[in-house]
Coordinates of C-alpha atoms in Angstrom, one line a residue:
M1 CA 0.0 0.0 0.0
A2 CA 1.4 3.4 -1.0
E3 CA 2.0 5.8 1.8
K4 CA -0.2 8.8 2.0
N5 CA 1.5 12.0 0.6
T6 CA 2.0 14.3 3.6
I7 CA 2.7 18.0 3.3
P8 CA 5.8 19.0 5.2
A9 CA 5.6 21.5 8.0
G10 CA 6.0 25.1 6.8
Y11 CA 4.4 24.5 3.4
W12 CA 1.0 24.6 1.7
Q13 CA 0.0 22.6 -1.3
D14 CA -1.6 24.6 -4.1
A15 CA -4.2 23.4 -6.6
N16 CA -1.5 22.1 -9.0
G17 CA 0.1 20.0 -6.2
A18 CA 3.1 22.2 -5.8
L19 CA 4.4 22.9 -2.3
I20 CA 4.6 26.6 -1.5
P21 CA 6.4 27.9 1.6
T22 CA 3.8 29.5 3.9
A23 CA 6.1 32.6 4.2
K24 CA 5.6 33.1 0.5
I25 CA 1.8 33.0 0.7
K26 CA 0.0 36.3 1.0
D27 CA -2.2 36.9 4.1
I28 CA -5.2 37.5 1.9
D29 CA -4.7 34.2 0.2
K30 CA -4.5 32.4 3.5
D31 CA -7.6 34.3 4.7
R32 CA -9.5 33.3 1.5
H33 CA -8.5 29.6 1.9
T34 CA -9.7 29.6 5.5
T35 CA -13.0 31.2 4.6
V36 CA -13.7 28.8 1.7
V37 CA -12.7 25.7 3.6
E38 CA -14.7 26.5 6.7
L39 CA -17.9 27.3 4.6
A40 CA -17.4 24.3 2.3
E41 CA -17.0 21.9 5.3
A42 CA -20.1 23.4 6.9
A43 CA -21.9 22.9 3.6
K44 CA -20.9 19.2 3.5
D45 CA -22.2 18.8 7.0
M46 CA -25.5 20.5 6.0
S47 CA -25.8 18.3 2.9
A48 CA -25.3 15.2 5.0
S49 CA -28.0 16.4 7.4
L50 CA -30.4 17.2 4.6
F51 CA -29.8 13.7 3.1
G52 CA -30.5 12.1 6.4
F53 CA -33.6 14.2 6.8
K54 CA -34.9 13.2 3.3
T55 CA -34.2 9.5 4.0
N56 CA -36.0 9.7 7.3
A57 CA -38.9 11.6 5.8
M58 CA -39.3 9.0 3.0
I59 CA -39.3 6.2 5.6
T60 CA -41.8 8.0 7.8
I61 CA -44.2 8.7 4.8
Q62 CA -44.0 5.1 3.7
D63 CA -44.6 3.8 7.2
F64 CA -47.7 6.1 7.4
I65 CA -49.0 4.8 4.1
N66 CA -48.6 1.2 5.3
R67 CA -50.5 2.0 8.5
S68 CA -53.2 3.7 6.5
L69 CA -53.6 0.7 4.2
Q70 CA -53.7 -1.8 6.9
Q71 CA -57.3 -1.0 7.6
Y72 CA -58.0 -2.5 4.1
D73 CA -55.7 -5.5 4.6
V74 CA -53.6 -4.2 1.7
K75 CA -49.9 -4.3 1.4
T76 CA -48.0 -2.0 -0.9
G77 CA -45.6 -3.3 -3.4
G78 CA -42.9 -0.8 -2.5
D79 CA -42.4 3.0 -2.0
K80 CA -43.1 3.9 -5.6
G81 CA -46.1 6.1 -6.5
N82 CA -47.0 9.7 -6.1
V83 CA -48.8 10.7 -2.9
T84 CA -50.0 13.9 -1.3
L85 CA -50.5 14.3 2.4
V86 CA -52.2 17.2 4.1
S87 CA -52.4 18.1 7.8
F88 CA -55.8 18.1 9.4
D89 CA -55.9 21.9 9.6
G90 CA -54.7 22.2 6.0
R91 CA -51.8 24.3 7.0
Y92 CA -49.1 21.9 5.7
K93 CA -48.9 19.7 2.6
I94 CA -46.3 17.1 1.7
T95 CA -45.9 15.6 -1.8
R96 CA -43.9 12.6 -2.7
A97 CA -43.3 12.1 -6.4
V98 CA -41.4 9.4 -8.3
Q99 CA -40.0 10.4 -11.6
D100 CA -38.8 7.7 -14.0
S101 CA -36.1 8.5 -16.6
I102 CA -37.2 6.8 -19.8
V103 CA -34.8 5.8 -22.7
F104 CA -35.4 4.0 -25.9
D105 CA -33.5 1.1 -27.4
E106 CA -32.8 0.2 -31.0
R107 CA -36.4 -0.5 -31.8
L108 CA -37.1 3.2 -31.9
Q109 CA -35.4 3.2 -35.3
A110 CA -38.0 0.7 -36.5
A111 CA -40.7 3.1 -35.3
K112 CA -39.1 5.9 -37.2
A113 CA -38.9 3.8 -40.3
L114 CA -42.6 2.9 -40.1
I115 CA -43.6 6.5 -39.5
D116 CA -41.6 7.6 -42.5
E117 CA -43.5 4.9 -44.5
C118 CA -46.8 6.4 -43.3
I119 CA -45.8 9.9 -44.3
H120 CA -44.6 8.8 -47.7
T121 CA -47.9 6.9 -48.3
W122 CA -50.2 9.6 -47.1
A123 CA -51.3 12.4 -49.4
K124 CA -49.6 15.7 -49.1
G125 CA -51.3 18.7 -47.6
S126 CA -53.2 17.9 -44.5
N127 CA -50.4 15.7 -43.2
S128 CA -47.6 18.2 -43.7
N129 CA -48.0 19.3 -40.1
I130 CA -47.6 15.7 -38.9
K131 CA -44.3 15.4 -40.9
V132 CA -42.9 18.5 -39.1
L133 CA -44.1 17.1 -35.7
V134 CA -42.5 13.7 -36.4
N135 CA -39.2 15.2 -37.6
D136 CA -39.1 17.4 -34.5
A137 CA -39.8 14.4 -32.2
F138 CA -36.9 12.4 -33.5
Q139 CA -34.4 15.2 -33.5
V140 CA -31.5 14.3 -31.3
D141 CA -29.7 16.7 -28.9
K142 CA -26.0 17.1 -28.4
A143 CA -25.8 13.9 -26.4
G144 CA -27.4 12.0 -29.2
T145 CA -30.7 11.3 -27.4
V146 CA -34.2 12.2 -28.5
N147 CA -36.7 14.2 -26.5
T148 CA -38.7 11.6 -24.6
G149 CA -41.8 13.8 -24.2
R150 CA -42.0 14.6 -27.9
V151 CA -41.7 10.9 -28.9
L152 CA -44.3 9.9 -26.4
G153 CA -46.5 12.7 -27.7
L154 CA -46.8 10.9 -31.0
R155 CA -48.6 8.1 -29.2
R156 CA -51.4 10.5 -28.3
L157 CA -52.2 11.2 -31.9
A158 CA -55.5 9.6 -33.0
I159 CA -54.4 8.2 -36.3
D160 CA -56.2 5.2 -37.7
D161 CA -53.6 3.5 -39.9
P162 CA -52.2 0.0 -39.4
T163 CA -48.6 1.0 -40.2
W164 CA -48.9 3.9 -37.7
T165 CA -50.3 1.5 -35.1
R166 CA -47.2 -0.8 -35.6
A167 CA -45.0 2.2 -35.2
M168 CA -46.6 3.2 -32.0
A169 CA -46.2 -0.4 -30.7
A170 CA -42.5 -0.3 -31.6
I171 CA -42.2 2.9 -29.6
G172 CA -43.8 1.2 -26.6
D173 CA -41.6 -1.9 -26.9
S174 CA -38.5 0.3 -27.2
M175 CA -39.2 2.1 -23.9
R176 CA -37.4 1.2 -20.7
V177 CA -36.8 2.9 -17.4
S178 CA -33.1 3.7 -16.9
S179 CA -33.4 5.3 -13.5
S180 CA -35.9 6.6 -10.9
K181 CA -35.7 9.6 -8.7
T182 CA -37.9 10.3 -5.7
Y183 CA -38.7 13.9 -4.8
I184 CA -40.3 15.1 -1.6
R185 CA -41.6 18.6 -1.3
F186 CA -43.1 20.5 1.7
Y187 CA -45.6 23.3 1.5
E188 CA -47.3 25.8 4.0
R189 CA -50.5 27.6 3.2
D190 CA -50.3 31.3 3.4
E191 CA -52.9 33.9 4.4
T192 CA -54.4 33.8 0.9
G193 CA -55.0 30.0 1.0
S194 CA -52.2 29.2 -1.5
Y195 CA -49.5 26.7 -0.7
Q196 CA -46.0 28.0 -0.8
A197 CA -43.0 25.7 -0.9
I198 CA -40.8 25.4 2.2
N199 CA -37.5 26.0 0.6
L200 CA -34.8 23.4 1.4
D201 CA -32.4 24.6 -1.3
V202 CA -29.9 27.1 0.0
A203 CA -29.4 28.5 -3.4
G204 CA -33.1 29.4 -3.7
V205 CA -33.6 31.0 -0.3

C-alpha cells in the first residue's frame, strides 16, 4: 500500500500539487483559503444532514402509508407512486413524487422507419404538419438522445392507420426505465390560502 502523501511543515500545497512555503503566501490568500474551507466543510455537514432528513422523511411517509392501508388489509408493493398528504388543519402539505427516466432502445429506429413509411404513403397537404411534428420528435440533442416527451407525444395522436399503429407499438416496446428519482416537497398555506414551498435549497432562499 502506497504511503499517503504528507505535506511537510511550513508548506501549503496549491491546486496544482506544488508545495509553497507558507512565508511566500499572502495573508489575503490564507484568509481566502480559511474562509472557503470553513464554509465548504459546513456545507458538507449540512448536505449530509439534509440527506439524512430526506431519507428519514421517506421512511416516515411510507410507514404512514402502510399503516393507512392496513385497515383494508392491503400491502403496498414498495415505496413507488405519487402521494399527497395534508395536515388536518390544511396548513401543511407534503408531496412525494417518483420520476422515471425513460430511454429508448434500437427498436425506436423501427418506429421511425414505419412512421416515415406512413408519411410517404399519405397524401400531401393535411399531413404536412404531422411530418414536421415527427421530424421534431426524432431530433437528437448534443448527447445523441431524443426528447422523450416529444416521442411519447406521438402516441397520443389519434391516427387510424395499421402502419402507424405498428410504429406506436414499436415505440412502446423500445421504452425502458433507466433510473428513478424520488422527490419530496413541503408546503405551507399562506394567508391567501395558497400553498408556498418550504425551501430546502440554500441557493433558492
